[in-house]
Amino acid sequence: MALFLVESPMPVSTDRSGIQAALDRLAEAIQARSGALIEAQVTSDRSQLFVILEAPDEATVRQAAREIDLPITLVKTVRLVGQTLEEVRSSQGAVDYIVEWNFPAGLTMEAYLQRKAANSPKYALVPEVRFLRTYVCEDMSKCLCFYDAENVEDVLKARQAVEAPVDAVYRVGSADKEQP
């Protein structure tokens, strides 16, 4: 089984119950195909949905999304870094911010993981931010990093501390998408 990042513009219904109903239908559709919904994050402005699914292959993910009429803008195989799958499942999706970084051409997974290991201890310089996990696209196109923090300024300070670029910051909860 592999992990897949699915990005979707918000489904037709953007109220909490409509979003939850869509996610419940997606969870059922992927389970029927021997997969699992690992987590889902909705941007605070409810314009974007980020879903992590465990599934046998990309076709299975696309088929499950089609079955529930979920529009998809991106499906990529991802690697989880920073937490285990069990930790993600037990956290029940507690995330405040998602940072997107589009990788430069030529960056390898090995180089990225070495850089991450070397710089991660620097998060201690910004104790008001807690790094949770990263999903790295296996094709090395981008990664999504998940954080627990009070505000975007602290997240950006943490990114500076670990010397990691930012292409977009998404608030999960009550504020709009923020650009650095």
Tab-separated table of C-alpha atoms in Angstrom:
chain	number	residue	atom	x	y	z
A	1	MET	CA	0.000	0.000	0.000
A	2	ALA	CA	1.151	3.519	-0.748
A	3	LEU	CA	0.215	6.932	0.609
A	4	PHE	CA	-1.348	9.453	-1.752
A	5	LEU	CA	-1.850	13.192	-1.461
A	6	VAL	CA	-5.123	14.293	-3.020
A	7	GLU	CA	-5.758	18.000	-3.513
A	8	SER	CA	-9.221	19.191	-4.321
A	9	PRO	CA	-10.966	22.504	-4.626
A	10	MET	CA	-13.721	22.395	-2.062
A	11	PRO	CA	-16.728	20.249	-2.864
A	12	VAL	CA	-20.016	22.006	-3.578
A	13	SER	CA	-21.036	22.147	0.072
A	14	THR	CA	-18.601	24.113	2.198
A	15	ASP	CA	-20.367	23.941	5.550
A	16	ARG	CA	-18.892	21.642	8.189
A	17	SER	CA	-21.540	18.955	7.869
A	18	GLY	CA	-21.302	18.920	4.059
A	19	ILE	CA	-17.523	18.634	4.165
A	20	GLN	CA	-17.695	15.860	6.756
A	21	ALA	CA	-20.300	14.005	4.695
A	22	ALA	CA	-18.042	14.193	1.603
A	23	LEU	CA	-15.079	12.912	3.620
A	24	ASP	CA	-17.183	10.092	5.077
A	25	ARG	CA	-18.224	9.075	1.545
A	26	LEU	CA	-14.598	9.202	0.401
A	27	ALA	CA	-13.520	7.069	3.375
A	28	GLU	CA	-16.189	4.484	2.503
A	29	ALA	CA	-15.262	4.504	-1.210
A	30	ILE	CA	-11.564	4.010	-0.512
A	31	GLN	CA	-12.230	1.349	2.166
A	32	ALA	CA	-14.317	-0.588	-0.366
A	33	ARG	CA	-11.123	-0.710	-2.453
A	34	SER	CA	-8.924	-1.956	0.422
A	35	GLY	CA	-7.609	1.508	1.273
A	36	ALA	CA	-8.016	4.014	4.087
A	37	LEU	CA	-8.476	7.730	4.599
A	38	ILE	CA	-5.531	8.729	6.809
A	39	GLU	CA	-6.268	12.418	7.296
A	40	ALA	CA	-7.968	15.392	5.699
A	41	GLN	CA	-7.266	19.088	6.176
A	42	VAL	CA	-9.535	21.882	4.981
A	43	THR	CA	-8.169	25.383	4.574
A	44	SER	CA	-9.816	27.946	6.802
A	45	ASP	CA	-11.294	29.793	3.827
A	46	ARG	CA	-12.701	26.420	2.728
A	47	SER	CA	-11.238	26.749	-0.736
A	48	GLN	CA	-8.891	23.764	-0.626
A	49	LEU	CA	-8.988	20.213	0.646
A	50	PHE	CA	-5.822	18.185	1.317
A	51	VAL	CA	-6.432	14.464	1.831
A	52	ILE	CA	-3.972	11.679	2.557
A	53	LEU	CA	-5.175	8.254	1.474
A	54	GLU	CA	-3.616	4.833	1.755
A	55	ALA	CA	-4.383	2.799	-1.364
A	56	PRO	CA	-2.958	0.131	-3.647
A	57	ASP	CA	-2.410	2.579	-6.548
A	58	GLU	CA	-3.310	5.943	-8.057
A	59	ALA	CA	-6.096	4.480	-10.200
A	60	THR	CA	-7.848	3.286	-7.039
A	61	VAL	CA	-7.639	6.778	-5.541
A	62	ARG	CA	-9.020	8.399	-8.693
A	63	GLN	CA	-11.815	5.844	-8.951
A	64	ALA	CA	-12.902	6.440	-5.336
A	65	ALA	CA	-12.895	10.224	-5.882
A	66	ARG	CA	-14.903	9.876	-9.116
A	67	GLU	CA	-17.437	7.681	-7.358
A	68	ILE	CA	-18.279	10.462	-4.898
A	69	ASP	CA	-17.902	13.302	-7.467
A	70	LEU	CA	-14.897	14.806	-5.681
A	71	PRO	CA	-13.047	17.125	-8.057
A	72	ILE	CA	-9.284	16.518	-8.032
A	73	THR	CA	-6.518	18.932	-8.975
A	74	LEU	CA	-3.646	16.682	-7.881
A	75	VAL	CA	-2.906	13.071	-6.926
A	76	LYS	CA	0.677	12.200	-5.959
A	77	THR	CA	2.374	9.346	-4.156
A	78	VAL	CA	3.883	10.712	-0.942
A	79	ARG	CA	6.271	9.689	1.806
A	80	LEU	CA	5.487	10.538	5.430
A	81	VAL	CA	8.373	12.162	7.328
A	82	GLY	CA	8.468	13.210	10.974
A	83	GLN	CA	5.751	10.969	12.384
A	84	THR	CA	4.606	7.413	11.958
A	85	LEU	CA	1.316	6.502	10.368
A	86	GLU	CA	0.063	5.405	13.802
A	87	GLU	CA	0.935	8.828	15.269
A	88	VAL	CA	-0.943	10.572	12.466
A	89	ARG	CA	-3.983	8.370	12.978
A	90	SER	CA	-3.987	8.979	16.750
A	91	SER	CA	-3.535	12.763	16.396
A	92	GLN	CA	-7.009	13.042	14.847
A	93	GLY	CA	-5.845	15.690	12.406
A	94	ALA	CA	-4.844	18.407	14.882
A	95	VAL	CA	-3.049	20.876	12.575
A	96	ASP	CA	-2.992	24.687	12.505
A	97	TYR	CA	-0.917	25.433	9.396
A	98	ILE	CA	0.221	23.702	6.225
A	99	VAL	CA	3.297	25.010	4.419
A	100	GLU	CA	3.809	24.103	0.787
A	101	TRP	CA	7.276	24.074	-0.734
A	102	ASN	CA	7.722	23.367	-4.440
A	103	PHE	CA	11.110	21.697	-4.776
A	104	PRO	CA	13.812	23.029	-7.064
A	105	ALA	CA	14.719	20.874	-10.061
A	106	GLY	CA	17.382	18.319	-9.317
A	107	LEU	CA	16.708	17.888	-5.597
A	108	THR	CA	16.817	14.189	-4.734
A	109	MET	CA	14.939	12.422	-1.967
A	110	GLU	CA	18.233	11.471	-0.334
A	111	ALA	CA	19.476	15.080	-0.353
A	112	TYR	CA	16.138	16.340	0.960
A	113	LEU	CA	16.073	13.800	3.812
A	114	GLN	CA	19.685	14.598	4.749
A	115	ARG	CA	18.892	18.310	4.790
A	116	LYS	CA	15.766	17.704	6.873
A	117	ALA	CA	17.672	15.581	9.413
A	118	ALA	CA	20.411	18.201	9.720
A	119	ASN	CA	18.047	21.169	10.083
A	120	SER	CA	15.177	19.712	12.136
A	121	PRO	CA	16.929	20.255	15.503
A	122	LYS	CA	16.789	24.001	14.732
A	123	TYR	CA	13.019	23.938	15.355
A	124	ALA	CA	14.015	24.235	19.030
A	125	LEU	CA	14.914	27.873	18.267
A	126	VAL	CA	11.202	28.582	17.780
A	127	PRO	CA	9.511	26.760	20.687
A	128	GLU	CA	6.137	28.396	19.994
A	129	VAL	CA	5.869	26.215	16.867
A	130	ARG	CA	5.584	22.470	16.830
A	131	PHE	CA	6.543	20.695	13.623
A	132	LEU	CA	4.222	17.723	13.180
A	133	ARG	CA	4.941	15.974	9.891
A	134	THR	CA	5.742	16.352	6.227
A	135	TYR	CA	4.350	14.607	3.183
A	136	VAL	CA	7.018	14.540	0.464
A	137	CYS	CA	5.904	13.796	-3.089
A	138	GLU	CA	7.888	10.808	-4.316
A	139	ASP	CA	8.407	12.567	-7.668
A	140	MET	CA	10.210	15.339	-5.735
A	141	SER	CA	7.868	18.049	-7.001
A	142	LYS	CA	6.857	19.406	-3.585
A	143	CYS	CA	6.162	18.759	0.056
A	144	LEU	CA	3.496	19.773	2.549
A	145	CYS	CA	4.649	20.423	6.118
A	146	PHE	CA	2.124	20.421	8.956
A	147	TYR	CA	2.523	22.632	12.030
A	148	ASP	CA	0.875	23.431	15.336
A	149	ALA	CA	1.242	27.199	15.946
A	150	GLU	CA	-0.680	30.256	17.080
A	151	ASN	CA	0.080	32.441	14.052
A	152	VAL	CA	1.634	32.506	10.607
A	153	GLU	CA	4.522	34.725	11.714
A	154	ASP	CA	5.741	32.014	14.082
A	155	VAL	CA	5.472	29.385	11.346
A	156	LEU	CA	7.538	31.563	9.020
A	157	LYS	CA	10.145	32.059	11.795
A	158	ALA	CA	10.347	28.284	12.190
A	159	ARG	CA	10.813	27.845	8.444
A	160	GLN	CA	13.641	30.402	8.518
A	161	ALA	CA	15.231	28.618	11.469
A	162	VAL	CA	15.351	25.336	9.559
A	163	GLU	CA	16.372	27.105	6.348
A	164	ALA	CA	13.358	25.854	4.404
A	165	PRO	CA	11.617	27.892	1.699
A	166	VAL	CA	7.886	28.620	1.642
A	167	ASP	CA	5.725	28.794	-1.478
A	168	ALA	CA	2.346	28.982	0.281
A	169	VAL	CA	0.955	28.868	3.796
A	170	TYR	CA	-2.543	27.601	4.500
A	171	ARG	CA	-4.356	28.196	7.758
A	172	VAL	CA	-6.424	25.207	8.777
A	173	GLY	CA	-9.329	26.557	10.797
A	174	SER	CA	-10.501	30.154	11.018
A	175	ALA	CA	-8.310	32.393	8.817
A	176	ASP	CA	-7.788	32.680	5.075
A	177	LYS	CA	-4.961	31.313	2.972
A	178	GLU	CA	-1.897	33.435	3.606
A	179	GLN	CA	1.001	34.030	1.256
A	180	PRO	CA	4.434	34.688	2.755
